[in-house]
PDB file of C-alpha atoms in Angstrom:
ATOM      1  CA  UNK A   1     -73.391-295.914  -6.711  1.00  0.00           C
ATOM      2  CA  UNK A   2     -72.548-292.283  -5.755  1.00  0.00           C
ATOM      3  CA  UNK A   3     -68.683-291.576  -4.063  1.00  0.00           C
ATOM      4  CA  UNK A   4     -67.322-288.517  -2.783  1.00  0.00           C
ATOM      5  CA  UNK A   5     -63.326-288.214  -4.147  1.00  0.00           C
ATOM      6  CA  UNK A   6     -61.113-286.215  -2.057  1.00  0.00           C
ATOM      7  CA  UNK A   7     -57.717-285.264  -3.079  1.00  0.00           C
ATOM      8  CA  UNK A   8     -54.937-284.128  -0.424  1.00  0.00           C
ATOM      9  CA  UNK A   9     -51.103-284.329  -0.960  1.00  0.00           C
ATOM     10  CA  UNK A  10     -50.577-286.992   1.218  1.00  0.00           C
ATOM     11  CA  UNK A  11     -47.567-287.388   4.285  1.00  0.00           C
ATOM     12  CA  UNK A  12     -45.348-287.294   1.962  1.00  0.00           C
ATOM     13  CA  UNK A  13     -46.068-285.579  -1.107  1.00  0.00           C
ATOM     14  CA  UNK A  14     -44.489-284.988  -4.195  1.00  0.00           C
ATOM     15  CA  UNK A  15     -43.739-282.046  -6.060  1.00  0.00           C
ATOM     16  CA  UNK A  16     -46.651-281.383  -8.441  1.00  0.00           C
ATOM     17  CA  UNK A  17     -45.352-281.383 -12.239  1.00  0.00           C
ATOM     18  CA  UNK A  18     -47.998-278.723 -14.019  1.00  0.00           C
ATOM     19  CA  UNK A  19     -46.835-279.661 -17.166  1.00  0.00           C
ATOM     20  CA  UNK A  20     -47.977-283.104 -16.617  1.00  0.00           C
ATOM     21  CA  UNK A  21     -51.074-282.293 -15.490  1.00  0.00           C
ATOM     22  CA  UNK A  22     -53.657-284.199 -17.425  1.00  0.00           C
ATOM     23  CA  UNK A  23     -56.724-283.398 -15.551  1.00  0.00           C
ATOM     24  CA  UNK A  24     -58.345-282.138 -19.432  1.00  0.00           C
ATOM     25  CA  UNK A  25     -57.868-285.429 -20.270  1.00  0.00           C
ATOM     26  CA  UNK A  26     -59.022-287.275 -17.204  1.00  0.00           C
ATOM     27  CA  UNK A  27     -62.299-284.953 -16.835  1.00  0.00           C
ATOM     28  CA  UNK A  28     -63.352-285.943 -21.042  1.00  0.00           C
ATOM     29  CA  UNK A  29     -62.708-289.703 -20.168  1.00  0.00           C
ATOM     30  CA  UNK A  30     -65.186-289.254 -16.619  1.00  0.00           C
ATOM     31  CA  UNK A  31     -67.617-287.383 -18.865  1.00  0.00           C
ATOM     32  CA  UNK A  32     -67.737-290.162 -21.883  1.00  0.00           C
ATOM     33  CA  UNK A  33     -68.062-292.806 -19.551  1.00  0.00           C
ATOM     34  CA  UNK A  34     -71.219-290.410 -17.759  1.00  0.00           C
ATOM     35  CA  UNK A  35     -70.091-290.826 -14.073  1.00  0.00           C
ATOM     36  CA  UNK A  36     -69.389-287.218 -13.140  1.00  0.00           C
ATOM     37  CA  UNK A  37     -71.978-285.436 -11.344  1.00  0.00           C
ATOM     38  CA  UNK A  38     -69.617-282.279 -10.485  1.00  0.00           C
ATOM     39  CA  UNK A  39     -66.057-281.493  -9.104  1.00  0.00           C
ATOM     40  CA  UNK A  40     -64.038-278.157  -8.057  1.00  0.00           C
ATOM     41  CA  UNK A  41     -60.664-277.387  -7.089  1.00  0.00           C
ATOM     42  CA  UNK A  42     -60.720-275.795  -3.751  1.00  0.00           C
ATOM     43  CA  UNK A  43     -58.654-272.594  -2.307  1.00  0.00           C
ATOM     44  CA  UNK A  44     -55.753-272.977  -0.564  1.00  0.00           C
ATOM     45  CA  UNK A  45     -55.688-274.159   3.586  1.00  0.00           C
ATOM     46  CA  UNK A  46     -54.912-270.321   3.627  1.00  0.00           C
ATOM     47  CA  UNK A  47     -58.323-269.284   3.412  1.00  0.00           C
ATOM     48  CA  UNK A  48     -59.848-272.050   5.416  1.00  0.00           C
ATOM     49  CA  UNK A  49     -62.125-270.679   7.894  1.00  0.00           C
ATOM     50  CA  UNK A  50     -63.755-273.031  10.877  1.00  0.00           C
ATOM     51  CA  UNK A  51     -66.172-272.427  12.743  1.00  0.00           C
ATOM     52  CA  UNK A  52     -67.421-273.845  15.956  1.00  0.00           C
ATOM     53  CA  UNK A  53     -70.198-273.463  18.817  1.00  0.00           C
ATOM     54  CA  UNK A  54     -68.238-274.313  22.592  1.00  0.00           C
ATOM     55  CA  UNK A  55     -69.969-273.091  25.866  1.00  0.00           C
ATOM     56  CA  UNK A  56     -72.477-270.641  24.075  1.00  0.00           C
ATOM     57  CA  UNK A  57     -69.935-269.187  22.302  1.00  0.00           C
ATOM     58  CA  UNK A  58     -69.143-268.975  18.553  1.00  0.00           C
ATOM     59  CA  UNK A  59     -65.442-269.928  17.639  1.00  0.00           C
ATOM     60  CA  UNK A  60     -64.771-268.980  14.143  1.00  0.00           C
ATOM     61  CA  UNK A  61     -60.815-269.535  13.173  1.00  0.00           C
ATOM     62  CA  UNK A  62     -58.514-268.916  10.312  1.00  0.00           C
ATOM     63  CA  UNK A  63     -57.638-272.368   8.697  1.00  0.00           C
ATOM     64  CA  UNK A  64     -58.383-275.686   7.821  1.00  0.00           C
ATOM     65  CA  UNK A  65     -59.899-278.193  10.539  1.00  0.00           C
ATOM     66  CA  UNK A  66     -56.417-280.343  11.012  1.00  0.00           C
ATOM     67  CA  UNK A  67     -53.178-279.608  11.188  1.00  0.00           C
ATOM     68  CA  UNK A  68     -52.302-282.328   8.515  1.00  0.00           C
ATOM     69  CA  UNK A  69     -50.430-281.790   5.378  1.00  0.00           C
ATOM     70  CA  UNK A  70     -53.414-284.048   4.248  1.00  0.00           C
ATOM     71  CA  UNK A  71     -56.280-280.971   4.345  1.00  0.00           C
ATOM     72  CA  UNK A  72     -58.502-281.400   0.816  1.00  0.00           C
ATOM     73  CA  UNK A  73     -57.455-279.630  -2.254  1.00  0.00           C
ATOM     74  CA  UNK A  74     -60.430-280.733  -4.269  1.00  0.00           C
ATOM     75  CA  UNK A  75     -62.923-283.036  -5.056  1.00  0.00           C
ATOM     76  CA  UNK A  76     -65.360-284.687  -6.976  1.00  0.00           C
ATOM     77  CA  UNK A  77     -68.524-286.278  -6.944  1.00  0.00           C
ATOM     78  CA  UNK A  78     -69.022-289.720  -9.216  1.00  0.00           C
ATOM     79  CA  UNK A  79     -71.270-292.369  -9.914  1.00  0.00           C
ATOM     80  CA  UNK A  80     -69.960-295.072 -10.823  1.00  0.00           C
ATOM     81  CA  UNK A  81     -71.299-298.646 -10.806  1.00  0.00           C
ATOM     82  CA  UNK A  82     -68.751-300.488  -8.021  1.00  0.00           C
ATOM     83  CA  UNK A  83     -66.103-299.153  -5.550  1.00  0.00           C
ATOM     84  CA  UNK A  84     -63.745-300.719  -8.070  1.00  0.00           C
ATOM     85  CA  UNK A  85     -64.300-298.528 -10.628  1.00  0.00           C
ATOM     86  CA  UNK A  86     -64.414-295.712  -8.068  1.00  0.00           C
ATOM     87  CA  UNK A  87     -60.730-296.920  -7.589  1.00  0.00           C
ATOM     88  CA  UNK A  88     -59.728-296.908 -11.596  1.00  0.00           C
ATOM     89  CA  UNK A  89     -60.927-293.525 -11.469  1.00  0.00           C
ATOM     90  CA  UNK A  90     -59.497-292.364  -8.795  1.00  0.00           C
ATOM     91  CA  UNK A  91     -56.088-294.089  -9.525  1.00  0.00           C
ATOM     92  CA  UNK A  92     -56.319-291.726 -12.917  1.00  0.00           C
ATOM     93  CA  UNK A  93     -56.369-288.526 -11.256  1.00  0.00           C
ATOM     94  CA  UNK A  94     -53.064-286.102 -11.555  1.00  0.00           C
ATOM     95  CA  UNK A  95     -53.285-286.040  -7.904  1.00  0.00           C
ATOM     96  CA  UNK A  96     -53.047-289.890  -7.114  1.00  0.00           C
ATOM     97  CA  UNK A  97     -49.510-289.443  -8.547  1.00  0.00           C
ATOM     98  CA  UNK A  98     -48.208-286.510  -6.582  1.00  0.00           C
ATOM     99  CA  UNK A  99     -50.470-286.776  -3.261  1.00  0.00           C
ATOM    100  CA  UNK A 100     -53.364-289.291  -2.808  1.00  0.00           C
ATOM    101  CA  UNK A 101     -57.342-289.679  -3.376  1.00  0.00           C
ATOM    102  CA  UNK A 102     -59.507-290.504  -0.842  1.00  0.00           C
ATOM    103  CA  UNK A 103     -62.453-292.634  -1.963  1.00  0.00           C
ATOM    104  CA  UNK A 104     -65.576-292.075   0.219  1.00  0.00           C
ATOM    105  CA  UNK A 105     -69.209-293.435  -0.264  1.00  0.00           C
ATOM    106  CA  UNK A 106     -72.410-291.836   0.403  1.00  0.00           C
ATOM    107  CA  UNK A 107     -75.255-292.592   3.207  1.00  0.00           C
ATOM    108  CA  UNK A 108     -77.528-295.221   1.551  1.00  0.00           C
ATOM    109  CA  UNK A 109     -80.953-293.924   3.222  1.00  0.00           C
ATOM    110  CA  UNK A 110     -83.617-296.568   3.194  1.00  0.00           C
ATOM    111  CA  UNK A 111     -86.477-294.407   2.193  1.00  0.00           C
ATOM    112  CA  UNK A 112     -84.421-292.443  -0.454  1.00  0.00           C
ATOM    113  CA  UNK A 113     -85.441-292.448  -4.123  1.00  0.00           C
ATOM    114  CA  UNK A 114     -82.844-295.051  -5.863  1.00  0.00           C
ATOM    115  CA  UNK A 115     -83.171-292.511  -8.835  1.00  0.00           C
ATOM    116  CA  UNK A 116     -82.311-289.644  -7.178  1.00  0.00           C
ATOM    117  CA  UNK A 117     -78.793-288.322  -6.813  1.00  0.00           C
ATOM    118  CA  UNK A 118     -76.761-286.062  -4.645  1.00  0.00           C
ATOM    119  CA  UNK A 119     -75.764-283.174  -7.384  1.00  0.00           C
ATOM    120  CA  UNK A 120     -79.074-281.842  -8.773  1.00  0.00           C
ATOM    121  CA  UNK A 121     -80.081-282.259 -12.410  1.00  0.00           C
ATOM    122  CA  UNK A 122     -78.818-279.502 -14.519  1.00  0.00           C
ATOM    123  CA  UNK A 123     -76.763-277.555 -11.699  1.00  0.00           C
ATOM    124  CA  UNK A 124     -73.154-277.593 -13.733  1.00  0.00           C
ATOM    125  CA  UNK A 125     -74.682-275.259 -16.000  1.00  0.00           C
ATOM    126  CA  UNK A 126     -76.274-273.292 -13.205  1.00  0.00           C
ATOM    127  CA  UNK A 127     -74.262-269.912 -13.297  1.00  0.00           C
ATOM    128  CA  UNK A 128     -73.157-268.528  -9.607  1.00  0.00           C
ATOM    129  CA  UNK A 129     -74.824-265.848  -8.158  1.00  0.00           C
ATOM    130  CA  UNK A 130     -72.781-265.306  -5.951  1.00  0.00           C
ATOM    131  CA  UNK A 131     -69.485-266.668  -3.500  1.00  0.00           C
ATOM    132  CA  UNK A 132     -69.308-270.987  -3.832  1.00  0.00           C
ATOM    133  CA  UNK A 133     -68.197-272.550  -0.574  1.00  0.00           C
ATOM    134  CA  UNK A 134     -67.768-276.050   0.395  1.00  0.00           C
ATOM    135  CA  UNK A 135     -68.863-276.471   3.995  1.00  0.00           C
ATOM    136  CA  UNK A 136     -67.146-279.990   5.787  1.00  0.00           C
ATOM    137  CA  UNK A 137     -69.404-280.941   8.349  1.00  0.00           C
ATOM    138  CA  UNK A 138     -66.267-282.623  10.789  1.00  0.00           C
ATOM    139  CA  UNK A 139     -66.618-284.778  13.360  1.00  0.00           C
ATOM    140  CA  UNK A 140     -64.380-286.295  16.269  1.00  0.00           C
ATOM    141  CA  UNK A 141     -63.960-290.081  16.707  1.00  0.00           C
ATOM    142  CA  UNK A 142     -64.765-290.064  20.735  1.00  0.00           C
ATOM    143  CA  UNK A 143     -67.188-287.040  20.268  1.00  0.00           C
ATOM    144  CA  UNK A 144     -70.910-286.574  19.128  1.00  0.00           C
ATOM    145  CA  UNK A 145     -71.755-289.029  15.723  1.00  0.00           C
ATOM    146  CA  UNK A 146     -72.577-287.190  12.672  1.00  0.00           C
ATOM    147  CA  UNK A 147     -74.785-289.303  10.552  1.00  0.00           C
ATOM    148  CA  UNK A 148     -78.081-287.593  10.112  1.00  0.00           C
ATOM    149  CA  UNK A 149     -80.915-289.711  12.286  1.00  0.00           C
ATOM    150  CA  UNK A 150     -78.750-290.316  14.457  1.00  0.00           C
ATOM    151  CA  UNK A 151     -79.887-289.378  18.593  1.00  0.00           C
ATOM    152  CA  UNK A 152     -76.072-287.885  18.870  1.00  0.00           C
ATOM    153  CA  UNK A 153     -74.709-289.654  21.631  1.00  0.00           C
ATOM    154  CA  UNK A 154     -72.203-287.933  23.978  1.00  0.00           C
ATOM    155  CA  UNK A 155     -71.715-284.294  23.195  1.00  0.00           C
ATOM    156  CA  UNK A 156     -67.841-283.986  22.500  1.00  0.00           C
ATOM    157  CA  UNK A 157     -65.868-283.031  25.393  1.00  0.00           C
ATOM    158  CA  UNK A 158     -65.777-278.842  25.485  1.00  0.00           C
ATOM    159  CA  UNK A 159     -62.614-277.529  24.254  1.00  0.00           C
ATOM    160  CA  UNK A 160     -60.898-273.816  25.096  1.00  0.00           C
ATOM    161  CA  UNK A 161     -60.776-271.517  22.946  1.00  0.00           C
ATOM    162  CA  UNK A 162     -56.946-270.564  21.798  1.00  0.00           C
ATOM    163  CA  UNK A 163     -55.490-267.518  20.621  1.00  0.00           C
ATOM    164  CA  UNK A 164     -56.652-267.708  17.179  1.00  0.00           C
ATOM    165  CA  UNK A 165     -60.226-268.257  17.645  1.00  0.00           C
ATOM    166  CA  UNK A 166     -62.546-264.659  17.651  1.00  0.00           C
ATOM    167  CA  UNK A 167     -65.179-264.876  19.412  1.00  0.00           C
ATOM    168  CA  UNK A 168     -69.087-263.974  20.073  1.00  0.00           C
ATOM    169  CA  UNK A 169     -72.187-264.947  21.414  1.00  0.00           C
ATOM    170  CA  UNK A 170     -73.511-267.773  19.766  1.00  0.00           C
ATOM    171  CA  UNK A 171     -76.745-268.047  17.780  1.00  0.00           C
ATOM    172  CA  UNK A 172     -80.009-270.174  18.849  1.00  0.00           C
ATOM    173  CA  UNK A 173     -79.961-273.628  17.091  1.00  0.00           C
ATOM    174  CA  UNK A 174     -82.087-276.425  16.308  1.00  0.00           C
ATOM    175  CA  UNK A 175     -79.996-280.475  17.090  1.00  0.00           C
ATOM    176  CA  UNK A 176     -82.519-281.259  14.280  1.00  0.00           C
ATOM    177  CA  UNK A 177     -80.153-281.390  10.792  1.00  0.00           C
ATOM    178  CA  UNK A 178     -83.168-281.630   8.757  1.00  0.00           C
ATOM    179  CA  UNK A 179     -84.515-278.709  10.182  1.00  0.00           C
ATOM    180  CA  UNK A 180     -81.079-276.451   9.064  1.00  0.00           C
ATOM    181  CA  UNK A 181     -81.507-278.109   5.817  1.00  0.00           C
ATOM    182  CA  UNK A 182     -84.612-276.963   5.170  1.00  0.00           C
ATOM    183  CA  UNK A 183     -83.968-273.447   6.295  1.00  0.00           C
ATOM    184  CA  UNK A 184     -81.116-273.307   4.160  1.00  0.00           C
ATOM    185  CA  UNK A 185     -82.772-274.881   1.316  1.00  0.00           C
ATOM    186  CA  UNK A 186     -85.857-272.455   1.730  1.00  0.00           C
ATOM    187  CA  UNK A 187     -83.185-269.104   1.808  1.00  0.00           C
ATOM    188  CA  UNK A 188     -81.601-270.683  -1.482  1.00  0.00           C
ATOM    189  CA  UNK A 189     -78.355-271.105   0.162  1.00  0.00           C
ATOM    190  CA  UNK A 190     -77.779-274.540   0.163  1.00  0.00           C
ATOM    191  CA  UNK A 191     -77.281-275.939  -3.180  1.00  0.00           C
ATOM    192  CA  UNK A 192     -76.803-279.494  -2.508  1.00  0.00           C
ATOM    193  CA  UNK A 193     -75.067-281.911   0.269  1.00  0.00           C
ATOM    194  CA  UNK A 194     -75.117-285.200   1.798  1.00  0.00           C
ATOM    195  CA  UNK A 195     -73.679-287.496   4.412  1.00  0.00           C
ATOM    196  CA  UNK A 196     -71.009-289.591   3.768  1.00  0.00           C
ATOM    197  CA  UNK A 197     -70.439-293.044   5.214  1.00  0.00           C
ATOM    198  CA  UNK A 198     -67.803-293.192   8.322  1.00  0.00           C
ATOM    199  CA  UNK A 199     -64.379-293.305   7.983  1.00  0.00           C
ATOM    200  CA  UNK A 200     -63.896-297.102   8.081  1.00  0.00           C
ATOM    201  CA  UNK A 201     -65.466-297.057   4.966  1.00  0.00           C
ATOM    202  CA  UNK A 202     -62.844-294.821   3.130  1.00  0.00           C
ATOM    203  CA  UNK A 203     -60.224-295.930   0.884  1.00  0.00           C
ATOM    204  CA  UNK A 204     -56.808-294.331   0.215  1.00  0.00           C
ATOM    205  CA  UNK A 205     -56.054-294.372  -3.648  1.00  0.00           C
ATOM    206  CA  UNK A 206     -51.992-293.390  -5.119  1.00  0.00           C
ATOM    207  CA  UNK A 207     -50.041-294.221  -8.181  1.00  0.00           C
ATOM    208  CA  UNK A 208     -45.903-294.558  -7.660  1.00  0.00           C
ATOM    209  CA  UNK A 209     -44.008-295.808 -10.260  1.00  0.00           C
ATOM    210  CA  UNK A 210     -46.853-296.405 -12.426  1.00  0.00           C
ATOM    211  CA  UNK A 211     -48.093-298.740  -9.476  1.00  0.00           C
ATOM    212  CA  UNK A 212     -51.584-298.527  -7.922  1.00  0.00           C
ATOM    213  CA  UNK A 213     -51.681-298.182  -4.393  1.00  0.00           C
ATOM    214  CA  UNK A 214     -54.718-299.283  -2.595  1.00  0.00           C
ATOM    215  CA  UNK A 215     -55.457-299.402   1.379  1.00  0.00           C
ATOM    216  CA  UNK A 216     -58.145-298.562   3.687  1.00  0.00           C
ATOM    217  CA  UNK A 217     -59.089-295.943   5.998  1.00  0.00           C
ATOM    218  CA  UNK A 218     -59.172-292.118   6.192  1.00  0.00           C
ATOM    219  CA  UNK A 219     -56.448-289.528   5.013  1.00  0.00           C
ATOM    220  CA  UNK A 220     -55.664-287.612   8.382  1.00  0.00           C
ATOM    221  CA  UNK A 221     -54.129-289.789  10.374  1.00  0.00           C
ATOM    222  CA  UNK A 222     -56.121-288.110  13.494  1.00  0.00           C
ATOM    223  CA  UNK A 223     -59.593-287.832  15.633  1.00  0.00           C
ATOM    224  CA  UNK A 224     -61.178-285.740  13.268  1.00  0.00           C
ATOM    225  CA  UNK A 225     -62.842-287.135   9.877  1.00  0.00           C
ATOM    226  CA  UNK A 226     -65.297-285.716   7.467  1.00  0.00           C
ATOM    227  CA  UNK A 227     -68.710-286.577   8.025  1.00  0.00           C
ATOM    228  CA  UNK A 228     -70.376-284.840   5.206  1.00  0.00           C
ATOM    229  CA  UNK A 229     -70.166-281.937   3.129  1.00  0.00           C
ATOM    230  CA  UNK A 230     -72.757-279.116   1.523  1.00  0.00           C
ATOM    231  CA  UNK A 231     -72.242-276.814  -1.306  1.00  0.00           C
ATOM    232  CA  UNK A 232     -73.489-273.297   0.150  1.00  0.00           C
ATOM    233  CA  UNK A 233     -73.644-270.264  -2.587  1.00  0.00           C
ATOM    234  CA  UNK A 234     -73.685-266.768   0.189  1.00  0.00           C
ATOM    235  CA  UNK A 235     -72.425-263.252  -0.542  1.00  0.00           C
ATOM    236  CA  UNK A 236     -69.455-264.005   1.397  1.00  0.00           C
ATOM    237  CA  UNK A 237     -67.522-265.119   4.599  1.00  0.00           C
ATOM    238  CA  UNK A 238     -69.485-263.958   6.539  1.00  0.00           C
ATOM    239  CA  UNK A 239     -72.633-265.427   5.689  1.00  0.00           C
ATOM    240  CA  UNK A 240     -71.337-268.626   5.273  1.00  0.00           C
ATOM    241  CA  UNK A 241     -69.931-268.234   9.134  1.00  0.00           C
ATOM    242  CA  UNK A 242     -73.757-267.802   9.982  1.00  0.00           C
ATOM    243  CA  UNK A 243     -74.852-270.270   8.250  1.00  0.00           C
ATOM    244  CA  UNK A 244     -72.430-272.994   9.180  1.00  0.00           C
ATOM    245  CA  UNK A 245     -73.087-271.494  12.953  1.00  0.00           C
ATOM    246  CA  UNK A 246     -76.446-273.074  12.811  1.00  0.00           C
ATOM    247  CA  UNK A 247     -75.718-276.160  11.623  1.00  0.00           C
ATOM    248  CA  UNK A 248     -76.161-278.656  14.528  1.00  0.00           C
ATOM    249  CA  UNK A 249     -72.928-279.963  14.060  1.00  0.00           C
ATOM    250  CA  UNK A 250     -71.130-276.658  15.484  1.00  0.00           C
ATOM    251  CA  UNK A 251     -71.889-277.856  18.868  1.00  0.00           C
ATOM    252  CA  UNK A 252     -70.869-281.355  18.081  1.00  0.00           C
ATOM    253  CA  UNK A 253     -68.193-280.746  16.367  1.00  0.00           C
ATOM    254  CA  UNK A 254     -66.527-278.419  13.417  1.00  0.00           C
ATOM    255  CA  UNK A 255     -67.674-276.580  10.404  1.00  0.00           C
ATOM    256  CA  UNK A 256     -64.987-276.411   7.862  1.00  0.00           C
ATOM    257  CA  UNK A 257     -65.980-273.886   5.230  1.00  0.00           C
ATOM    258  CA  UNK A 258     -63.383-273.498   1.788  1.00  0.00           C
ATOM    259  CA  UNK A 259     -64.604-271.539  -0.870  1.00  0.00           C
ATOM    260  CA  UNK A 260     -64.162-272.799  -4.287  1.00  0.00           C
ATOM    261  CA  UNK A 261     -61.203-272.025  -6.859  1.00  0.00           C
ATOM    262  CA  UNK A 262     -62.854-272.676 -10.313  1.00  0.00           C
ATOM    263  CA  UNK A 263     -60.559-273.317 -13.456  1.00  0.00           C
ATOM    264  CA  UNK A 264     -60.615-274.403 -16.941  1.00  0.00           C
ATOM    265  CA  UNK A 265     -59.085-278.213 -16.812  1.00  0.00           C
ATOM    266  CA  UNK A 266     -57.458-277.985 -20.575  1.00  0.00           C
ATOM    267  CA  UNK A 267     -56.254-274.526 -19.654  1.00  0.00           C
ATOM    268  CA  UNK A 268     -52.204-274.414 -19.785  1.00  0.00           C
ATOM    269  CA  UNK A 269     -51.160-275.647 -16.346  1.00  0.00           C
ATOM    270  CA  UNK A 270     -48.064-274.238 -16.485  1.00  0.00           C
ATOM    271  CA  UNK A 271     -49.297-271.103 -17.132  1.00  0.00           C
ATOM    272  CA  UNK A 272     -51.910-271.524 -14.626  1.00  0.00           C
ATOM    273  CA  UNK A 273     -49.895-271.920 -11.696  1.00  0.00           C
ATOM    274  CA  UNK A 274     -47.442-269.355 -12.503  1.00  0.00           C
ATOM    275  CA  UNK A 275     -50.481-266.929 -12.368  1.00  0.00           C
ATOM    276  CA  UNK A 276     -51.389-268.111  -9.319  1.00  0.00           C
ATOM    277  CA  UNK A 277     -48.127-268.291  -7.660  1.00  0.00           C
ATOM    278  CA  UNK A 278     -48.874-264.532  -6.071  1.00  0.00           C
ATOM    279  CA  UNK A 279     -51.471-266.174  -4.401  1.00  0.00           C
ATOM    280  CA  UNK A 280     -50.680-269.276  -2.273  1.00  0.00           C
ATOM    281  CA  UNK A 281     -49.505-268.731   1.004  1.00  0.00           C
ATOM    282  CA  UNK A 282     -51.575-265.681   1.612  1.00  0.00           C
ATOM    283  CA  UNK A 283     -54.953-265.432   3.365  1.00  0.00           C
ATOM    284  CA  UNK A 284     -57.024-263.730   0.455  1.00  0.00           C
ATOM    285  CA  UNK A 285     -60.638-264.415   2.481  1.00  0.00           C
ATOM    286  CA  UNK A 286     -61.362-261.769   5.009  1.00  0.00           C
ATOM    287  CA  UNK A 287     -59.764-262.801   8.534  1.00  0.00           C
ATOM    288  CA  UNK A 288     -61.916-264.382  11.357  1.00  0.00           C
ATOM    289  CA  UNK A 289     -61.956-260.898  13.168  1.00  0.00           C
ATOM    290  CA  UNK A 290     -63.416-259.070  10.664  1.00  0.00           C
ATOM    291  CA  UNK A 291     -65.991-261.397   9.198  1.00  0.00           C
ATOM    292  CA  UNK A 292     -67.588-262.478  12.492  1.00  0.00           C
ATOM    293  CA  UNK A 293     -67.753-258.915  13.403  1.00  0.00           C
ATOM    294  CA  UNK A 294     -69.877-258.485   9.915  1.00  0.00           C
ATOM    295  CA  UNK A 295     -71.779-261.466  11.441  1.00  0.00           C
ATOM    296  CA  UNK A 296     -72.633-259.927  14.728  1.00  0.00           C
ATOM    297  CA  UNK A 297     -73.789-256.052  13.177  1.00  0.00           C
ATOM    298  CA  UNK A 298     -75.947-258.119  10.906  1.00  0.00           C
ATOM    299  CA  UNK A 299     -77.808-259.784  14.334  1.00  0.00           C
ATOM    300  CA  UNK A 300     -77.952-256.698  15.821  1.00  0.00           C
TER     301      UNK A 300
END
């Protein structure tokens, strides 16, 4: 059985030790055992970008979807034979120790091939040709359902722009998801994604004291929870902005896109994050302004 792992620091996080950072050794041990399919760090909440579709317009804003210390760092993408082994794993992770792991299984479709899996065969030895984002499809607990099939219910109740959101006209749309998967599939865009099961289905996983912690439900405590997730490979922002603002969810609800933050897992962690210092806490993705205004002169 396939799970999504998420890893976030958690209300109240812990400073993260690099030197005992044994993510080498926890990647080898998934790998023996055969259950990873593929896993990436992700960029800081700094270079978040959302992007949303509210009364015709096209909201695109710097930052992650919640306010939450709890936004995703990572993840990873297992298969594993129970959600109790999806736990051991998890429980492993450097991050259950210093934040927590969220534990999330896949749609089960009931015509899907049983032999067919949500990372394609061969793609971690695909090289990139060009910018790797992960696009969080996000949806609100009282607004529009986001489980593909689904008829959508109630649209989600229209929300104002605010100060931070740059705005445009917004582009025509299909409510079919299949449809933008297939476009995006066809334009080589969309490398791989799925829908994940709803948030009463998660499980929170954290090690204190060398004590597994185990409990149910999302990570952000609020009315926003990932739905699903694709992988999108663009030559930058702003393509990803357009392609997210055609995703049916934009009118439903938000489009999270992070780009990813490859890095060797036995590299010197120490090391590591002293190189990186320079950048955390600084916005190193173009701003909203500027890549939705490379959105619109492409339209034009």
């Amino acid at each position: 059985m396939e799970y999504a792992l998420f890893y976030a620091e958690g209300d109240e996080p812990i400073a993260y030790v690099p030197a005992a950072d044994d993510i080498g050794a926890w990647v080898d041990d998934l790998e023996r055992r055969g259950a990873s399919e593929y896993g990436e760090r992700l960029r800081p909440d700094e270079d978040a970008t959302t992007v949303r579709i509210r009364d015709g317009q096209l909201l695109v804003t710097d930052g992650p979807f919640t306010e939450s210390k709890e936004s995703i760092g990572g993840f990873d993408i297992i298969d594993v034979e129970d959600l109790d082994e999806a736990i051991e794993i998890a429980s492993r992770h450097p991050a259950a120790a210093f934040g927590r792991v969220e534990v999330r299984p896949f749609m089960q479709w009931p015509d899907a091939d049983p032999e067919a899996r949500v990372v394609p065969t061969g793609f971690r030895e695909r090289a990139a040709v060009g910018r790797r984002y992960i696009m969080l499809v996000v949806a609100e607990s009282k607004g529009r359902r986001a489980v593909i099939g689904d008829d959508g219910g109630e649209p989600a109740p229209t929300d104002d722009a605010t100060t931070e959101d740059v705005t445009t006209d917004a582009p025509e749309t299909s409510d079919d998801p299949d449809a933008w998967v297939d476009e995006m599939d066809a334009r080589g865009t969309r490398l791989f994604g799925e829908v994940l099961r709803g948030p009463e289905d998660a499980t929170f996983v954290s090690r204190r004291a060398g004590e597994v912690l185990v409990s149910d439900g999302p990570f952000a405590e609020s009315k926003e929870w990932i739905a699903g997730f694709d992988v999108l490979e663009v030559q930058g922002l702003a393509e990803a902005i357009e392609v997210a603002s055609k995703h049916p969810m934009a009118r439903g609800g938000t489009l999270e896109l992070r780009p990813l933050w490859p890095f060797d897992v036995h590299d010197d962690h120490v090391a590591r994050t002293e190189r990186e210092a320079a950048e955390r806490g600084v916005r190193v993705e173009p701003v909203a302004g500027v890549a939705l205004a490379q959105v619109a002169g492409a339209g034009s």
